[in-house]
């Protein structure tokens, strides 16, 4: 029935739990998208094993094998294009992409960040939030532009920060929601419902927001 599933390429550097969430949603039929290739800049990334376990092509592309960042990005871009990828998901990909790559795939690259952007961009978003003392943090999926953790926001989830949290407990609580919002963002993209208007992402067909999170709660 209907169209071919959207072909997705995922860039990773590490454990790949967000990649797993996207693969699982795809296999369950929750999203009309299929991961066709996973590319890592780290040979030992567990994400590559996860991909292979699901019969997905997994490539290690060593940045050191290319004279410049742009050359590495160009080679990655060629691999993605060869496979007809329509969406590129960054899932714990730890290298900054060149303006060349971002320009080549304008509006087709999305990223997940473990904080409520524009707060706490960069590394250790969870620790930054904790140390700042916010009561609510969360996670964000956004389009990628030439600045790090900056492009138009697609979806966010709010997660409370508890008084006895450490970086790991907060990261785990946020991660649970990363695994929900990333597949959801992929599905909205696959459905062709995301329209970028300046800094805003309009979700066509409407969305139902949930207004609930306060911390501490409003009641005793
Ligand atoms: C996640 O916390 C994600 O938000 C950040 O890097 C981490 C990747 O985790 N960009 P995983 O590799 O998906 O498990």
PDB file of C-alpha atoms and ligand atoms in Angstrom:
ATOM      1  CA  UNK A   1       0.000   0.000   0.000  1.00  0.00           C
ATOM      2  CA  UNK A   2       1.175   3.529  -0.741  1.00  0.00           C
ATOM      3  CA  UNK A   3       4.647   4.837  -1.338  1.00  0.00           C
ATOM      4  CA  UNK A   4       8.062   3.328  -0.725  1.00  0.00           C
ATOM      5  CA  UNK A   5       9.346   3.904   2.825  1.00  0.00           C
ATOM      6  CA  UNK A   6      11.714   6.857   3.207  1.00  0.00           C
ATOM      7  CA  UNK A   7      15.352   5.761   3.047  1.00  0.00           C
ATOM      8  CA  UNK A   8      17.277   6.923   6.080  1.00  0.00           C
ATOM      9  CA  UNK A   9      21.039   7.109   6.646  1.00  0.00           C
ATOM     10  CA  UNK A  10      22.249   7.385  10.228  1.00  0.00           C
ATOM     11  CA  UNK A  11      25.594   8.875  11.291  1.00  0.00           C
ATOM     12  CA  UNK A  12      26.948   7.598  14.599  1.00  0.00           C
ATOM     13  CA  UNK A  13      30.061   7.555  16.762  1.00  0.00           C
ATOM     14  CA  UNK A  14      29.088   5.450  19.761  1.00  0.00           C
ATOM     15  CA  UNK A  15      26.627   3.146  21.422  1.00  0.00           C
ATOM     16  CA  UNK A  16      23.715   3.827  19.072  1.00  0.00           C
ATOM     17  CA  UNK A  17      20.681   3.584  21.337  1.00  0.00           C
ATOM     18  CA  UNK A  18      18.875   6.246  19.292  1.00  0.00           C
ATOM     19  CA  UNK A  19      19.747   4.357  16.115  1.00  0.00           C
ATOM     20  CA  UNK A  20      18.209   1.292  17.773  1.00  0.00           C
ATOM     21  CA  UNK A  21      15.011   3.205  18.576  1.00  0.00           C
ATOM     22  CA  UNK A  22      14.676   4.231  14.929  1.00  0.00           C
ATOM     23  CA  UNK A  23      15.374   0.696  13.667  1.00  0.00           C
ATOM     24  CA  UNK A  24      12.847  -0.766  16.125  1.00  0.00           C
ATOM     25  CA  UNK A  25      10.155   1.747  15.149  1.00  0.00           C
ATOM     26  CA  UNK A  26      10.807   0.960  11.501  1.00  0.00           C
ATOM     27  CA  UNK A  27      10.651  -2.806  11.999  1.00  0.00           C
ATOM     28  CA  UNK A  28       7.436  -2.470  14.009  1.00  0.00           C
ATOM     29  CA  UNK A  29       5.910  -0.418  11.200  1.00  0.00           C
ATOM     30  CA  UNK A  30       5.463   2.622  13.461  1.00  0.00           C
ATOM     31  CA  UNK A  31       7.331   4.800  10.954  1.00  0.00           C
ATOM     32  CA  UNK A  32       7.230   4.777   7.170  1.00  0.00           C
ATOM     33  CA  UNK A  33      11.025   4.792   6.945  1.00  0.00           C
ATOM     34  CA  UNK A  34      13.841   2.283   6.675  1.00  0.00           C
ATOM     35  CA  UNK A  35      17.446   2.659   7.762  1.00  0.00           C
ATOM     36  CA  UNK A  36      19.496   1.670   4.711  1.00  0.00           C
ATOM     37  CA  UNK A  37      22.983   2.601   5.878  1.00  0.00           C
ATOM     38  CA  UNK A  38      24.784   3.491   9.101  1.00  0.00           C
ATOM     39  CA  UNK A  39      28.102   5.334   8.917  1.00  0.00           C
ATOM     40  CA  UNK A  40      30.512   5.753  11.825  1.00  0.00           C
ATOM     41  CA  UNK A  41      33.701   7.767  12.205  1.00  0.00           C
ATOM     42  CA  UNK A  42      34.743   5.326  14.942  1.00  0.00           C
ATOM     43  CA  UNK A  43      35.567   1.748  14.078  1.00  0.00           C
ATOM     44  CA  UNK A  44      34.624   0.403  17.516  1.00  0.00           C
ATOM     45  CA  UNK A  45      31.203   2.108  17.669  1.00  0.00           C
ATOM     46  CA  UNK A  46      28.664  -0.377  19.027  1.00  0.00           C
ATOM     47  CA  UNK A  47      26.112   1.262  16.747  1.00  0.00           C
ATOM     48  CA  UNK A  48      27.773  -0.511  13.801  1.00  0.00           C
ATOM     49  CA  UNK A  49      27.123  -3.910  15.461  1.00  0.00           C
ATOM     50  CA  UNK A  50      23.529  -2.938  16.092  1.00  0.00           C
ATOM     51  CA  UNK A  51      23.071  -2.134  12.405  1.00  0.00           C
ATOM     52  CA  UNK A  52      24.670  -5.399  11.247  1.00  0.00           C
ATOM     53  CA  UNK A  53      22.437  -7.390  13.618  1.00  0.00           C
ATOM     54  CA  UNK A  54      19.493  -5.990  11.703  1.00  0.00           C
ATOM     55  CA  UNK A  55      21.020  -6.684   8.288  1.00  0.00           C
ATOM     56  CA  UNK A  56      21.698  -2.988   7.715  1.00  0.00           C
ATOM     57  CA  UNK A  57      24.836  -1.936   5.885  1.00  0.00           C
ATOM     58  CA  UNK A  58      27.343  -0.525   8.386  1.00  0.00           C
ATOM     59  CA  UNK A  59      30.317   1.512   7.190  1.00  0.00           C
ATOM     60  CA  UNK A  60      33.304   2.732   9.144  1.00  0.00           C
ATOM     61  CA  UNK A  61      34.675   5.774   7.370  1.00  0.00           C
ATOM     62  CA  UNK A  62      37.915   6.858   8.985  1.00  0.00           C
ATOM     63  CA  UNK A  63      38.303  10.662   8.986  1.00  0.00           C
ATOM     64  CA  UNK A  64      42.073  10.143   9.083  1.00  0.00           C
ATOM     65  CA  UNK A  65      41.916   8.557   5.635  1.00  0.00           C
ATOM     66  CA  UNK A  66      40.885  11.900   4.091  1.00  0.00           C
ATOM     67  CA  UNK A  67      42.944  15.066   3.721  1.00  0.00           C
ATOM     68  CA  UNK A  68      40.226  17.334   5.135  1.00  0.00           C
ATOM     69  CA  UNK A  69      36.895  17.344   6.947  1.00  0.00           C
ATOM     70  CA  UNK A  70      35.211  18.320   3.718  1.00  0.00           C
ATOM     71  CA  UNK A  71      36.752  15.399   1.821  1.00  0.00           C
ATOM     72  CA  UNK A  72      35.523  12.984   4.486  1.00  0.00           C
ATOM     73  CA  UNK A  73      32.079  14.577   4.366  1.00  0.00           C
ATOM     74  CA  UNK A  74      32.050  14.420   0.573  1.00  0.00           C
ATOM     75  CA  UNK A  75      32.811  10.693   0.655  1.00  0.00           C
ATOM     76  CA  UNK A  76      30.052  10.148   3.239  1.00  0.00           C
ATOM     77  CA  UNK A  77      27.667  12.182   1.133  1.00  0.00           C
ATOM     78  CA  UNK A  78      28.442  10.037  -1.904  1.00  0.00           C
ATOM     79  CA  UNK A  79      27.724   6.828   0.053  1.00  0.00           C
ATOM     80  CA  UNK A  80      24.431   8.249   1.300  1.00  0.00           C
ATOM     81  CA  UNK A  81      23.383   9.499  -2.108  1.00  0.00           C
ATOM     82  CA  UNK A  82      24.317   6.217  -3.799  1.00  0.00           C
ATOM     83  CA  UNK A  83      21.758   4.500  -1.610  1.00  0.00           C
ATOM     84  CA  UNK A  84      19.013   7.019  -2.282  1.00  0.00           C
ATOM     85  CA  UNK A  85      18.898   8.345   1.252  1.00  0.00           C
ATOM     86  CA  UNK A  86      16.258  11.067   1.717  1.00  0.00           C
ATOM     87  CA  UNK A  87      16.920  11.793   5.388  1.00  0.00           C
ATOM     88  CA  UNK A  88      20.161  11.802   7.374  1.00  0.00           C
ATOM     89  CA  UNK A  89      19.859  11.323  11.132  1.00  0.00           C
ATOM     90  CA  UNK A  90      22.728  12.266  13.401  1.00  0.00           C
ATOM     91  CA  UNK A  91      22.536   9.958  16.386  1.00  0.00           C
ATOM     92  CA  UNK A  92      25.450  10.602  18.693  1.00  0.00           C
ATOM     93  CA  UNK A  93      27.682  11.604  15.779  1.00  0.00           C
ATOM     94  CA  UNK A  94      30.510  13.447  17.501  1.00  0.00           C
ATOM     95  CA  UNK A  95      32.077  15.276  14.557  1.00  0.00           C
ATOM     96  CA  UNK A  96      31.026  18.714  13.415  1.00  0.00           C
ATOM     97  CA  UNK A  97      29.789  18.569   9.816  1.00  0.00           C
ATOM     98  CA  UNK A  98      31.362  20.863   7.242  1.00  0.00           C
ATOM     99  CA  UNK A  99      29.281  23.717   5.770  1.00  0.00           C
ATOM    100  CA  UNK A 100      29.736  21.833   2.492  1.00  0.00           C
ATOM    101  CA  UNK A 101      27.861  18.765   3.814  1.00  0.00           C
ATOM    102  CA  UNK A 102      25.136  20.830   5.467  1.00  0.00           C
ATOM    103  CA  UNK A 103      24.631  22.734   2.205  1.00  0.00           C
ATOM    104  CA  UNK A 104      24.565  19.587   0.092  1.00  0.00           C
ATOM    105  CA  UNK A 105      21.787  18.059   2.189  1.00  0.00           C
ATOM    106  CA  UNK A 106      19.969  21.238   3.209  1.00  0.00           C
ATOM    107  CA  UNK A 107      16.742  20.447   5.073  1.00  0.00           C
ATOM    108  CA  UNK A 108      17.511  16.736   5.030  1.00  0.00           C
ATOM    109  CA  UNK A 109      19.697  16.394   8.134  1.00  0.00           C
ATOM    110  CA  UNK A 110      18.303  16.141  11.656  1.00  0.00           C
ATOM    111  CA  UNK A 111      19.990  15.775  15.038  1.00  0.00           C
ATOM    112  CA  UNK A 112      19.053  14.891  18.585  1.00  0.00           C
ATOM    113  CA  UNK A 113      20.391  16.834  21.544  1.00  0.00           C
ATOM    114  CA  UNK A 114      19.949  15.901  25.225  1.00  0.00           C
ATOM    115  CA  UNK A 115      18.697  19.284  26.453  1.00  0.00           C
ATOM    116  CA  UNK A 116      15.964  21.780  25.682  1.00  0.00           C
ATOM    117  CA  UNK A 117      17.671  23.909  23.038  1.00  0.00           C
ATOM    118  CA  UNK A 118      18.620  26.715  22.853  1.00  0.00           C
ATOM    119  CA  UNK A 119      19.703  25.955  26.433  1.00  0.00           C
ATOM    120  CA  UNK A 120      22.830  23.917  26.959  1.00  0.00           C
ATOM    121  CA  UNK A 121      24.127  23.215  23.461  1.00  0.00           C
ATOM    122  CA  UNK A 122      27.419  21.377  22.990  1.00  0.00           C
ATOM    123  CA  UNK A 123      28.841  18.519  24.976  1.00  0.00           C
ATOM    124  CA  UNK A 124      27.309  17.218  28.238  1.00  0.00           C
ATOM    125  CA  UNK A 125      23.963  18.967  27.880  1.00  0.00           C
ATOM    126  CA  UNK A 126      22.602  16.970  30.819  1.00  0.00           C
ATOM    127  CA  UNK A 127      25.441  17.964  33.168  1.00  0.00           C
ATOM    128  CA  UNK A 128      25.223  21.601  32.078  1.00  0.00           C
ATOM    129  CA  UNK A 129      21.488  21.609  32.904  1.00  0.00           C
ATOM    130  CA  UNK A 130      22.057  20.018  36.310  1.00  0.00           C
ATOM    131  CA  UNK A 131      24.829  22.386  37.246  1.00  0.00           C
ATOM    132  CA  UNK A 132      22.781  25.386  36.182  1.00  0.00           C
ATOM    133  CA  UNK A 133      19.996  24.239  38.516  1.00  0.00           C
ATOM    134  CA  UNK A 134      17.106  24.067  36.077  1.00  0.00           C
ATOM    135  CA  UNK A 135      14.057  22.144  37.309  1.00  0.00           C
ATOM    136  CA  UNK A 136      13.118  20.919  33.864  1.00  0.00           C
ATOM    137  CA  UNK A 137      15.376  19.814  31.064  1.00  0.00           C
ATOM    138  CA  UNK A 138      14.723  17.395  28.219  1.00  0.00           C
ATOM    139  CA  UNK A 139      15.673  16.661  24.658  1.00  0.00           C
ATOM    140  CA  UNK A 140      15.320  18.220  21.227  1.00  0.00           C
ATOM    141  CA  UNK A 141      15.251  16.980  17.641  1.00  0.00           C
ATOM    142  CA  UNK A 142      16.117  19.744  15.198  1.00  0.00           C
ATOM    143  CA  UNK A 143      17.147  20.339  11.624  1.00  0.00           C
ATOM    144  CA  UNK A 144      20.875  20.814  11.218  1.00  0.00           C
ATOM    145  CA  UNK A 145      22.238  24.112   9.996  1.00  0.00           C
ATOM    146  CA  UNK A 146      25.811  25.346   9.861  1.00  0.00           C
ATOM    147  CA  UNK A 147      25.979  26.073  13.599  1.00  0.00           C
ATOM    148  CA  UNK A 148      26.184  23.349  16.219  1.00  0.00           C
ATOM    149  CA  UNK A 149      22.883  22.404  17.973  1.00  0.00           C
ATOM    150  CA  UNK A 150      21.181  25.394  16.402  1.00  0.00           C
ATOM    151  CA  UNK A 151      18.793  24.631  13.512  1.00  0.00           C
ATOM    152  CA  UNK A 152      14.964  24.840  13.524  1.00  0.00           C
ATOM    153  CA  UNK A 153      13.325  22.703  16.208  1.00  0.00           C
ATOM    154  CA  UNK A 154      11.033  19.823  15.230  1.00  0.00           C
ATOM    155  CA  UNK A 155      10.078  18.276  18.564  1.00  0.00           C
ATOM    156  CA  UNK A 156      11.042  18.566  22.222  1.00  0.00           C
ATOM    157  CA  UNK A 157      10.268  16.576  25.342  1.00  0.00           C
ATOM    158  CA  UNK A 158      10.436  18.037  28.844  1.00  0.00           C
ATOM    159  CA  UNK A 159      11.894  15.926  31.629  1.00  0.00           C
ATOM    160  CA  UNK A 160      12.118  16.921  35.310  1.00  0.00           C
ATOM    161  CA  UNK A 161      15.491  17.297  36.994  1.00  0.00           C
ATOM    162  CA  UNK A 162      15.396  15.750  40.465  1.00  0.00           C
ATOM    163  CA  UNK A 163      17.314  16.997  43.500  1.00  0.00           C
ATOM    164  CA  UNK A 164      19.326  13.827  43.906  1.00  0.00           C
ATOM    165  CA  UNK A 165      20.131  13.417  40.214  1.00  0.00           C
ATOM    166  CA  UNK A 166      23.636  12.964  38.989  1.00  0.00           C
ATOM    167  CA  UNK A 167      24.661  13.225  35.347  1.00  0.00           C
ATOM    168  CA  UNK A 168      23.925   9.541  34.729  1.00  0.00           C
ATOM    169  CA  UNK A 169      20.474   9.391  36.312  1.00  0.00           C
ATOM    170  CA  UNK A 170      19.367  12.533  34.495  1.00  0.00           C
ATOM    171  CA  UNK A 171      20.863  11.299  31.211  1.00  0.00           C
ATOM    172  CA  UNK A 172      18.974   8.012  31.569  1.00  0.00           C
ATOM    173  CA  UNK A 173      15.660   9.810  32.226  1.00  0.00           C
ATOM    174  CA  UNK A 174      16.201  12.051  29.214  1.00  0.00           C
ATOM    175  CA  UNK A 175      17.327   9.142  27.006  1.00  0.00           C
ATOM    176  CA  UNK A 176      14.011   7.377  27.524  1.00  0.00           C
ATOM    177  CA  UNK A 177      12.350  10.363  25.844  1.00  0.00           C
ATOM    178  CA  UNK A 178      15.017  10.676  23.148  1.00  0.00           C
ATOM    179  CA  UNK A 179      13.966   7.207  22.067  1.00  0.00           C
ATOM    180  CA  UNK A 180      10.373   8.398  21.744  1.00  0.00           C
ATOM    181  CA  UNK A 181      10.861  11.750  20.044  1.00  0.00           C
ATOM    182  CA  UNK A 182      13.469  10.697  17.479  1.00  0.00           C
ATOM    183  CA  UNK A 183      11.287   8.100  15.726  1.00  0.00           C
ATOM    184  CA  UNK A 184       8.376  10.549  15.926  1.00  0.00           C
ATOM    185  CA  UNK A 185      10.429  13.235  14.168  1.00  0.00           C
ATOM    186  CA  UNK A 186      11.492  10.743  11.492  1.00  0.00           C
ATOM    187  CA  UNK A 187       7.862   9.791  10.945  1.00  0.00           C
ATOM    188  CA  UNK A 188       6.749  13.438  10.602  1.00  0.00           C
ATOM    189  CA  UNK A 189       9.523  13.978   8.069  1.00  0.00           C
ATOM    190  CA  UNK A 190       8.646  10.765   6.211  1.00  0.00           C
ATOM    191  CA  UNK A 191       5.047  11.916   6.002  1.00  0.00           C
ATOM    192  CA  UNK A 192       6.237  15.164   4.413  1.00  0.00           C
ATOM    193  CA  UNK A 193       4.603  17.165   7.185  1.00  0.00           C
ATOM    194  CA  UNK A 194       7.535  19.353   8.218  1.00  0.00           C
ATOM    195  CA  UNK A 195       7.864  22.771   6.660  1.00  0.00           C
ATOM    196  CA  UNK A 196      10.719  25.040   7.664  1.00  0.00           C
ATOM    197  CA  UNK A 197       9.716  28.678   7.913  1.00  0.00           C
ATOM    198  CA  UNK A 198      12.706  30.700   9.077  1.00  0.00           C
ATOM    199  CA  UNK A 199      13.529  29.441  12.554  1.00  0.00           C
ATOM    200  CA  UNK A 200      10.185  27.666  12.900  1.00  0.00           C
ATOM    201  CA  UNK A 201       9.138  24.217  11.843  1.00  0.00           C
ATOM    202  CA  UNK A 202       5.473  24.034  10.936  1.00  0.00           C
ATOM    203  CA  UNK A 203       3.950  20.574  11.398  1.00  0.00           C
ATOM    204  CA  UNK A 204       1.305  20.242   8.753  1.00  0.00           C
ATOM    205  CA  UNK A 205      -1.896  18.489   9.722  1.00  0.00           C
ATOM    206  CA  UNK A 206      -1.648  19.893  13.238  1.00  0.00           C
ATOM    207  CA  UNK A 207      -0.257  18.504  16.457  1.00  0.00           C
ATOM    208  CA  UNK A 208      -1.681  17.999  19.900  1.00  0.00           C
ATOM    209  CA  UNK A 209       0.594  19.481  22.536  1.00  0.00           C
ATOM    210  CA  UNK A 210       0.499  18.181  26.068  1.00  0.00           C
ATOM    211  CA  UNK A 211       0.765  20.845  28.782  1.00  0.00           C
ATOM    212  CA  UNK A 212       1.612  19.146  31.993  1.00  0.00           C
ATOM    213  CA  UNK A 213       5.120  19.390  33.271  1.00  0.00           C
ATOM    214  CA  UNK A 214       5.868  21.538  36.290  1.00  0.00           C
ATOM    215  CA  UNK A 215       8.584  20.728  38.801  1.00  0.00           C
ATOM    216  CA  UNK A 216       7.826  20.880  41.720  1.00  0.00           C
ATOM    217  CA  UNK A 217       4.248  19.883  40.951  1.00  0.00           C
ATOM    218  CA  UNK A 218       1.420  22.353  41.526  1.00  0.00           C
ATOM    219  CA  UNK A 219      -0.123  20.145  44.199  1.00  0.00           C
ATOM    220  CA  UNK A 220       1.378  19.170  47.574  1.00  0.00           C
TER     221      UNK A 220
HETATM  222  C1  LIG B   1      22.390  11.037  23.011  1.00  0.00           C
HETATM  223  O1  LIG B   1      22.272  11.488  24.325  1.00  0.00           O
HETATM  224  C2  LIG B   1      22.113  12.137  22.023  1.00  0.00           C
HETATM  225  O2  LIG B   1      21.152  13.042  22.484  1.00  0.00           O
HETATM  226  C3  LIG B   1      23.453  12.807  21.902  1.00  0.00           C
HETATM  227  O3  LIG B   1      24.387  11.765  21.956  1.00  0.00           O
HETATM  228  C4  LIG B   1      23.834  10.658  22.664  1.00  0.00           C
HETATM  229  C5  LIG B   1      23.899   9.477  21.754  1.00  0.00           C
HETATM  230  O4  LIG B   1      23.473   8.300  22.380  1.00  0.00           O
HETATM  231  N1  LIG B   1      23.525  13.590  20.696  1.00  0.00           N
HETATM  232  P1  LIG B   1      23.233   6.980  21.526  1.00  0.00           P
HETATM  233  O5  LIG B   1      24.559   6.714  20.784  1.00  0.00           O
HETATM  234  O6  LIG B   1      22.118   7.232  20.586  1.00  0.00           O
HETATM  235  O7  LIG B   1      22.945   5.920  22.536  1.00  0.00           O
END
